[in-house]
Coordinates of C-alpha atoms and ligand atoms in Angstrom, one line a residue:
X1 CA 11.6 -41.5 22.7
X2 CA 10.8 -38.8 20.7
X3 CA 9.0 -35.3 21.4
X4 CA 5.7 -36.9 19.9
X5 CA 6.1 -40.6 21.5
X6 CA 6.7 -38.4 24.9
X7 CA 3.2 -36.4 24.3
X8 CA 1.4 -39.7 23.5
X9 CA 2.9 -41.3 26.5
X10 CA 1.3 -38.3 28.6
X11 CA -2.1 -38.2 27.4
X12 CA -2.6 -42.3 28.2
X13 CA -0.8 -42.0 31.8
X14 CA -3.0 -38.7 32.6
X15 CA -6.0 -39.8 30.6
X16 CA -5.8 -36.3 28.6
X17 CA -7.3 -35.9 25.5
X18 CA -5.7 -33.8 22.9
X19 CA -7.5 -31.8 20.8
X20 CA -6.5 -29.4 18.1
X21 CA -8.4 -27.0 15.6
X22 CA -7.6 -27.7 11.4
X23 CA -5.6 -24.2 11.6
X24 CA -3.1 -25.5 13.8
X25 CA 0.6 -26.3 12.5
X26 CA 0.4 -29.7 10.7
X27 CA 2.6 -31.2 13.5
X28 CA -0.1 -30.7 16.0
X29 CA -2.5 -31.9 14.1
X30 CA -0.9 -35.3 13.3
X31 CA 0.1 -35.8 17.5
X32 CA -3.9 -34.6 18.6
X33 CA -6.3 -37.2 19.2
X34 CA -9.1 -35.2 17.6
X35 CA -8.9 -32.4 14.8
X36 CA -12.0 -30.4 13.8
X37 CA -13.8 -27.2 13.2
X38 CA -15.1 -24.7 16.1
X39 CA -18.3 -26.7 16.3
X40 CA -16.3 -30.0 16.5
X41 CA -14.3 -29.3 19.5
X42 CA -17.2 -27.9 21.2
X43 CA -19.3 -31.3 20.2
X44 CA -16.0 -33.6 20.7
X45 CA -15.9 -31.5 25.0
X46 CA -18.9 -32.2 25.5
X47 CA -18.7 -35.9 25.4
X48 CA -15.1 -36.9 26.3
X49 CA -14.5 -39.0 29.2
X50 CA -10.7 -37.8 29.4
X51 CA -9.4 -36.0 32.6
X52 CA -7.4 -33.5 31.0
X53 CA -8.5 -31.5 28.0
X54 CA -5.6 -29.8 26.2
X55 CA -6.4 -27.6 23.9
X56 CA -4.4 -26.5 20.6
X57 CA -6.4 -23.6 19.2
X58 CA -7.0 -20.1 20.6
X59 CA -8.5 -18.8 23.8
X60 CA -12.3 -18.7 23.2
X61 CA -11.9 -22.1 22.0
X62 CA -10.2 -23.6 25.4
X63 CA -13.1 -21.1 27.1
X64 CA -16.1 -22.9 25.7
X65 CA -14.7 -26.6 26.5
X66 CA -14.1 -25.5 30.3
X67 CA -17.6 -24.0 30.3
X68 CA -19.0 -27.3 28.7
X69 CA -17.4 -29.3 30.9
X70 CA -16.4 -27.5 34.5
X71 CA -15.3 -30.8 36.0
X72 CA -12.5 -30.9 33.8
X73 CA -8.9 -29.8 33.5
X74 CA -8.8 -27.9 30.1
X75 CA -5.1 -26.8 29.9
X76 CA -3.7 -24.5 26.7
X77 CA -0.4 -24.9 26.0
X78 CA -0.1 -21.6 24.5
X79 CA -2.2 -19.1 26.6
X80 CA -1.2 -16.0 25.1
X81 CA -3.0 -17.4 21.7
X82 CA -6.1 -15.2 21.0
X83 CA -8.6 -13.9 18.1
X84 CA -8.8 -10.6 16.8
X85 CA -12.3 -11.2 16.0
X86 CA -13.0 -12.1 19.6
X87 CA -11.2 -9.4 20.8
X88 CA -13.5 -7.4 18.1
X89 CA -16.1 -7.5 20.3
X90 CA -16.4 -6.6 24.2
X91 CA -19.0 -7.6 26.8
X92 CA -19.3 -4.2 27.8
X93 CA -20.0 -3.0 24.5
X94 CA -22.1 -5.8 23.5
X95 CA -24.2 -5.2 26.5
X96 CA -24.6 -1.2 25.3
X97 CA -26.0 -2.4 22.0
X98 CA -28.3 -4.5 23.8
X99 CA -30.0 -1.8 25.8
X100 CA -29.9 0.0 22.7
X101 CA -32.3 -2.8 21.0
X102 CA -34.5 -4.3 23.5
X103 CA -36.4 -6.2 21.5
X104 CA -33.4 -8.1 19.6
X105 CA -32.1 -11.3 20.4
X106 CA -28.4 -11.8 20.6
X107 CA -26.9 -14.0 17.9
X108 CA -22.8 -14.6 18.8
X109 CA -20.6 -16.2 16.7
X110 CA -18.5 -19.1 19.2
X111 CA -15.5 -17.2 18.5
X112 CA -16.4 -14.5 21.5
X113 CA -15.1 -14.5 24.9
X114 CA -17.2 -16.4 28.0
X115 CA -18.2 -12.8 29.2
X116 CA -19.9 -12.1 25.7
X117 CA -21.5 -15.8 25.2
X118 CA -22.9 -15.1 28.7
X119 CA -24.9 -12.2 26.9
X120 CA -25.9 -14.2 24.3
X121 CA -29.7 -15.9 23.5
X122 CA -27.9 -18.5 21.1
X123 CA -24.3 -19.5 20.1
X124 CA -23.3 -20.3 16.2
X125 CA -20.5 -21.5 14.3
X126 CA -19.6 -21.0 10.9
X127 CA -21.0 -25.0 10.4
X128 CA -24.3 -24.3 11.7
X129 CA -24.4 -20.7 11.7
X130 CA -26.9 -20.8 8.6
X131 CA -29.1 -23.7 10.2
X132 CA -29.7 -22.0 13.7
X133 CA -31.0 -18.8 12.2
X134 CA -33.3 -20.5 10.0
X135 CA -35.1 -21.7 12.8
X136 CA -35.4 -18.6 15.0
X137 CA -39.0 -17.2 14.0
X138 CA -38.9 -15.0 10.6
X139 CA -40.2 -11.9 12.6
X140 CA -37.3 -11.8 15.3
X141 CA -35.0 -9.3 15.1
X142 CA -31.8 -10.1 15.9
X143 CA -28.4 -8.5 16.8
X144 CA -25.9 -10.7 14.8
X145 CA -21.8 -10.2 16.4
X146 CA -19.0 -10.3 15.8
X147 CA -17.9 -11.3 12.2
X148 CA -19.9 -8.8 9.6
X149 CA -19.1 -10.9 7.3
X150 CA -20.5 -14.5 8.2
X151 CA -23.1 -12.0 9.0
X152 CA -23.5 -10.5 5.8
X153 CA -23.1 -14.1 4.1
X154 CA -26.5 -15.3 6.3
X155 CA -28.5 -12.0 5.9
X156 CA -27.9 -12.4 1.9
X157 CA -28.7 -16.4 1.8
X158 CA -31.9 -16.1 3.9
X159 CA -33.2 -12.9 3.2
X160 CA -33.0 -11.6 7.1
X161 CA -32.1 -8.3 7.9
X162 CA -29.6 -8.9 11.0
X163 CA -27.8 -5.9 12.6
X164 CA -24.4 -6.2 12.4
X165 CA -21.5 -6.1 15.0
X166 CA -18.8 -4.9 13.2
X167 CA -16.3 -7.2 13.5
X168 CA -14.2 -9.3 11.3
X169 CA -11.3 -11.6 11.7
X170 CA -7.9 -9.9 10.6
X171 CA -6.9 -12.9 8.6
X172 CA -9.7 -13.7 6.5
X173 CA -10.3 -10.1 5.7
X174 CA -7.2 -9.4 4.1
X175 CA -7.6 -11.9 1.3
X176 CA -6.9 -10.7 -1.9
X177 CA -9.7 -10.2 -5.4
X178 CA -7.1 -9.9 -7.0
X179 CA -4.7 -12.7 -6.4
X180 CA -8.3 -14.8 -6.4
X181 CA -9.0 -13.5 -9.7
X182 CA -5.1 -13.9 -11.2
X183 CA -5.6 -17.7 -9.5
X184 CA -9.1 -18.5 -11.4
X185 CA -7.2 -17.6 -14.8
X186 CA -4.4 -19.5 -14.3
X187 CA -6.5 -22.9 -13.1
X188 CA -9.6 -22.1 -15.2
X189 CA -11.5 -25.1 -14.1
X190 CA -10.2 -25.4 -10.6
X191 CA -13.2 -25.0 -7.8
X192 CA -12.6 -21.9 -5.5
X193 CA -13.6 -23.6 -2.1
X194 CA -14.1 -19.9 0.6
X195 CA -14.7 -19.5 4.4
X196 CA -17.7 -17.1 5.0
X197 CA -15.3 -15.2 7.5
X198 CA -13.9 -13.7 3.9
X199 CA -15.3 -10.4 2.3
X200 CA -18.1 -10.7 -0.2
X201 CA -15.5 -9.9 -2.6
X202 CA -14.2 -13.1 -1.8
X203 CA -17.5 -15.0 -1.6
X204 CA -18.7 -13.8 -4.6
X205 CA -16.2 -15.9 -6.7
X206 CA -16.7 -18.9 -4.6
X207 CA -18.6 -22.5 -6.0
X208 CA -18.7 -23.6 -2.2
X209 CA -19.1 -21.6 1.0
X210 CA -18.2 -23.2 4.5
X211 CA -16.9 -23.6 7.4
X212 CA -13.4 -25.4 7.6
X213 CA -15.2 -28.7 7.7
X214 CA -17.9 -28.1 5.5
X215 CA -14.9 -26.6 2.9
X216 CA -12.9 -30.4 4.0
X217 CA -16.0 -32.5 3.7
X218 CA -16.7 -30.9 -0.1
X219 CA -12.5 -31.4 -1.5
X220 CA -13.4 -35.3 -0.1
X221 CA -16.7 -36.1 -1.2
X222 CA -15.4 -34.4 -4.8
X223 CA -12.4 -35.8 -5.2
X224 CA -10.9 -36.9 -7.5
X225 CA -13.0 -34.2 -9.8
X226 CA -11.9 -34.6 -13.1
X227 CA -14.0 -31.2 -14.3
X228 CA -12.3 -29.2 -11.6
X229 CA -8.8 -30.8 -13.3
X230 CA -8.4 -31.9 -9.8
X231 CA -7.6 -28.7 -8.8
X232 CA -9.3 -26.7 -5.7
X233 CA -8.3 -22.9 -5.1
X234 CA -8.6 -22.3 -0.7
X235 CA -9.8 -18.9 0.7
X236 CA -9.0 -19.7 4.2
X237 CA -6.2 -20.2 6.5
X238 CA -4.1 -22.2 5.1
X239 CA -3.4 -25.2 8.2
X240 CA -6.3 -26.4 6.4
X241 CA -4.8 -27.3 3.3
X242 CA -2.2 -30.3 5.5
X243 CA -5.9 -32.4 6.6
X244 CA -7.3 -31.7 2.7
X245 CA -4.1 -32.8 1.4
X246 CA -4.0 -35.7 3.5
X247 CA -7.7 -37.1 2.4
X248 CA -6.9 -36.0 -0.8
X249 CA -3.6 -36.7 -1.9
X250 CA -4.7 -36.6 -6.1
X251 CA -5.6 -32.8 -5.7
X252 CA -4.0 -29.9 -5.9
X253 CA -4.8 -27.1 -3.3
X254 CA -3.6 -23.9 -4.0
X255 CA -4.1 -21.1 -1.3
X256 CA -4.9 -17.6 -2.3
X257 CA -2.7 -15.2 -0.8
X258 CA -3.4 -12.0 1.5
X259 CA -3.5 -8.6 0.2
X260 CA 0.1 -7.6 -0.8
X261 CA 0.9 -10.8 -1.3
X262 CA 1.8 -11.8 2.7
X263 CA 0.9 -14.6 4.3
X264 CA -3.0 -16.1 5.2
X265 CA -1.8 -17.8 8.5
X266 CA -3.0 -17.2 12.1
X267 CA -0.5 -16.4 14.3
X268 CA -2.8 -16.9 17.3
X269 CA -3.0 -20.4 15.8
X270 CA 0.5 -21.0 15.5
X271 CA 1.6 -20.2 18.9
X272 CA 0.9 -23.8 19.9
X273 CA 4.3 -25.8 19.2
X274 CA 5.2 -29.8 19.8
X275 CA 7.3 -28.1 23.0
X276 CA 4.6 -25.9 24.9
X277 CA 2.1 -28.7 24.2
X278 CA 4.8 -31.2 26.0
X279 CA 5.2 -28.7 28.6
X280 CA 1.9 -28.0 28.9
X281 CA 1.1 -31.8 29.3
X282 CA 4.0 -32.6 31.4
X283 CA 3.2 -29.7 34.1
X284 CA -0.4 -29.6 33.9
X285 CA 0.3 -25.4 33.5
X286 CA -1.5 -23.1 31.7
X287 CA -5.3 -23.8 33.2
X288 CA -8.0 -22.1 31.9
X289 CA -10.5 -20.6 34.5
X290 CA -13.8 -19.1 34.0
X291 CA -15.7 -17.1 36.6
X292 CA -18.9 -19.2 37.9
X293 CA -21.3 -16.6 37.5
X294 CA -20.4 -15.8 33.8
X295 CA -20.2 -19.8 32.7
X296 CA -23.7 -20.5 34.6
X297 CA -25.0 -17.9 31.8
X298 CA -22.8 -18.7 29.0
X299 CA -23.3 -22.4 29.2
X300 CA -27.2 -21.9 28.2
X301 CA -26.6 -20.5 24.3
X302 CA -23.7 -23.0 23.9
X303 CA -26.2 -25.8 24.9
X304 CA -28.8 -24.2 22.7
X305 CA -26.5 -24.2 19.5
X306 CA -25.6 -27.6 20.3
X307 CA -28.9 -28.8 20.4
X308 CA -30.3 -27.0 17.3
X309 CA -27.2 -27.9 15.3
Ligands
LIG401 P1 -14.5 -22.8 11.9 O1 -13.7 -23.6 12.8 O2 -16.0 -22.7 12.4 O3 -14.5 -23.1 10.5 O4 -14.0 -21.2 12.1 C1 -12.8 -20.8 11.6 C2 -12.1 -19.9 12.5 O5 -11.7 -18.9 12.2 C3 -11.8 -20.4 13.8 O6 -11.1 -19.5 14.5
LIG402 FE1 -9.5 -15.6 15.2 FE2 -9.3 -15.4 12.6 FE3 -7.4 -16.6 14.0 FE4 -9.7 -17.8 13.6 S1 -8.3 -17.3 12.1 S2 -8.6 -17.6 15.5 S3 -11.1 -16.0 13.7 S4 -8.0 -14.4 14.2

């Protein structure tokens, strides 16, 4: 048997589930049993009936489906795997800027540790960040962290004025105008499909703005798109581009590169490999714990995003 027939075998004898976000290696995506977005894999925990959770993504994400479901063994297989844009923000801080405006409510993007959610009024991901903050009353002021820029992005398309953690995620900030503007010239009718993680420099070029399935759900319901010459330029990490190219084998994705022409890849992401997720599996190692008294307050604003989503 092979290292993928031997991960399969695993999950039916321990009733695992494996679950992976759309930035992990392609690998890992085609040996999970369910690939999605941040909001996905919180939606997907929430209602599995498997034993064993194993989580390919990073830290917060492994966080939220152990505070969702606290029954459950969520495992990571690579534990070390974190977010600079979680690490962006700290509870103690958070908690600072919170005396500082008593009369704000506390808006936290998912990708925050269990300590920060558990200071939070309501949870949002980049799916339903948009959505959730429509429907908190227009007079509400609100204390928007970590990422400035899906921040920025909801402030400009409904008119709030948020205050503004100011945080950002390393990989999406370092895309580049002008390898984006070099890309438009050379595919002039291709669409330019961009995560709202990315600097408005970024977003201001884009046709569509979304989160990893939202940016997914567009390339499929458009494709094939004779008027974009079946072409669709991607501002976000790039795993993204194996499940696109998969529904969408006519088009042609083309990533836009990082500033200085390195790489757009998340190396928190990639930590997870076919052989820690084995040995993971196979050993039942690398639990993830959260302190009770933190998950009995940061299971409230998860619940809340999940039922205003
Ligand atoms: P989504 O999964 O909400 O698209 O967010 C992307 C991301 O950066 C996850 O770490
Ligand atoms: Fe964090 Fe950015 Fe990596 Fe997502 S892509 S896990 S936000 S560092």
């Amino acid at each position: 048997m092979n290292i993928v027939e031997q991960i399969r075998q695993l999950c039916q004898e321990k009733n695992a589930i494996i679950m992976a976000h759309y930035y992990q290696r392609p690998e890992i995506q085609d040996v999970a049993d369910f690939v999605g977005d941040s909001l996905a894999l919180a939606q997907q925990a929430a209602k599995t009936d498997a034993d064993i959770i194993v989580m390919c993504g990073v830290h917060f994400m492994a966080e939220t489906a152990k505070i969702l479901c606290p029954d459950k063994k969520v495992l990571i297989p690579a534990p070390e795997a974190g977010c600079s844009l979680a690490d962006s923000c700290k509870a103690t801080d958070l908690a600072a800027w919170k005396v500082a405006h008593p009369d704000h409510m506390v808006v936290s993007y998912v990708n925050t540790s269990a300590a920060v959610k558990a200071l939070t009024d309501v949870v949002v991901t980049s799916s339903n960040a948009l959505k959730i903050v429509k429907q908190l009353p227009e007079d509400q002021p609100i204390l928007f962290g970590p990422d400035q820029n899906l921040g920025g992005y909801i402030n400009r398309m409904t008119g709030r004025k948020m205050d503004l953690w100011n945080g950002g995620c390393h990989v999406h900030a370092r895309f580049s105008e002008e390898a984006l503007l070099q890309l438009k010239e050379q595919y002039p009718n291709a669409k330019v499909l961009a995560h709202p993680e990315c600097k408005q420099s970024i977003l201001q070029h884009a046709d569509v703005i979304g989160s990893t399935q939202a940016l997914l759900n567009y390339a499929i319901a458009n494709s094939p798109s004779p008027i974009a010459n079946n072409q669709f330029i991607v501002a976000t990490e790039s795993g993204i581009l194996h499940e696109m190219q998969k529904a969408c084998p006519e088009v042609e994705f083309i990533a836009v590169p990082a500033e200085g022409g390195g790489c757009n890849e998340c190396e928190y992401m990639r930590m997870c490999t076919l052989q820690n997720l084995y040995d993971c599996l196979q050993n039942e190692s690398n639990e993830i714990h959260v302190d009770e008294s933190i998950a009995k307050d940061a299971i409230r604003p998860i619940q809340r995003m999940l039922e205003m989503s």
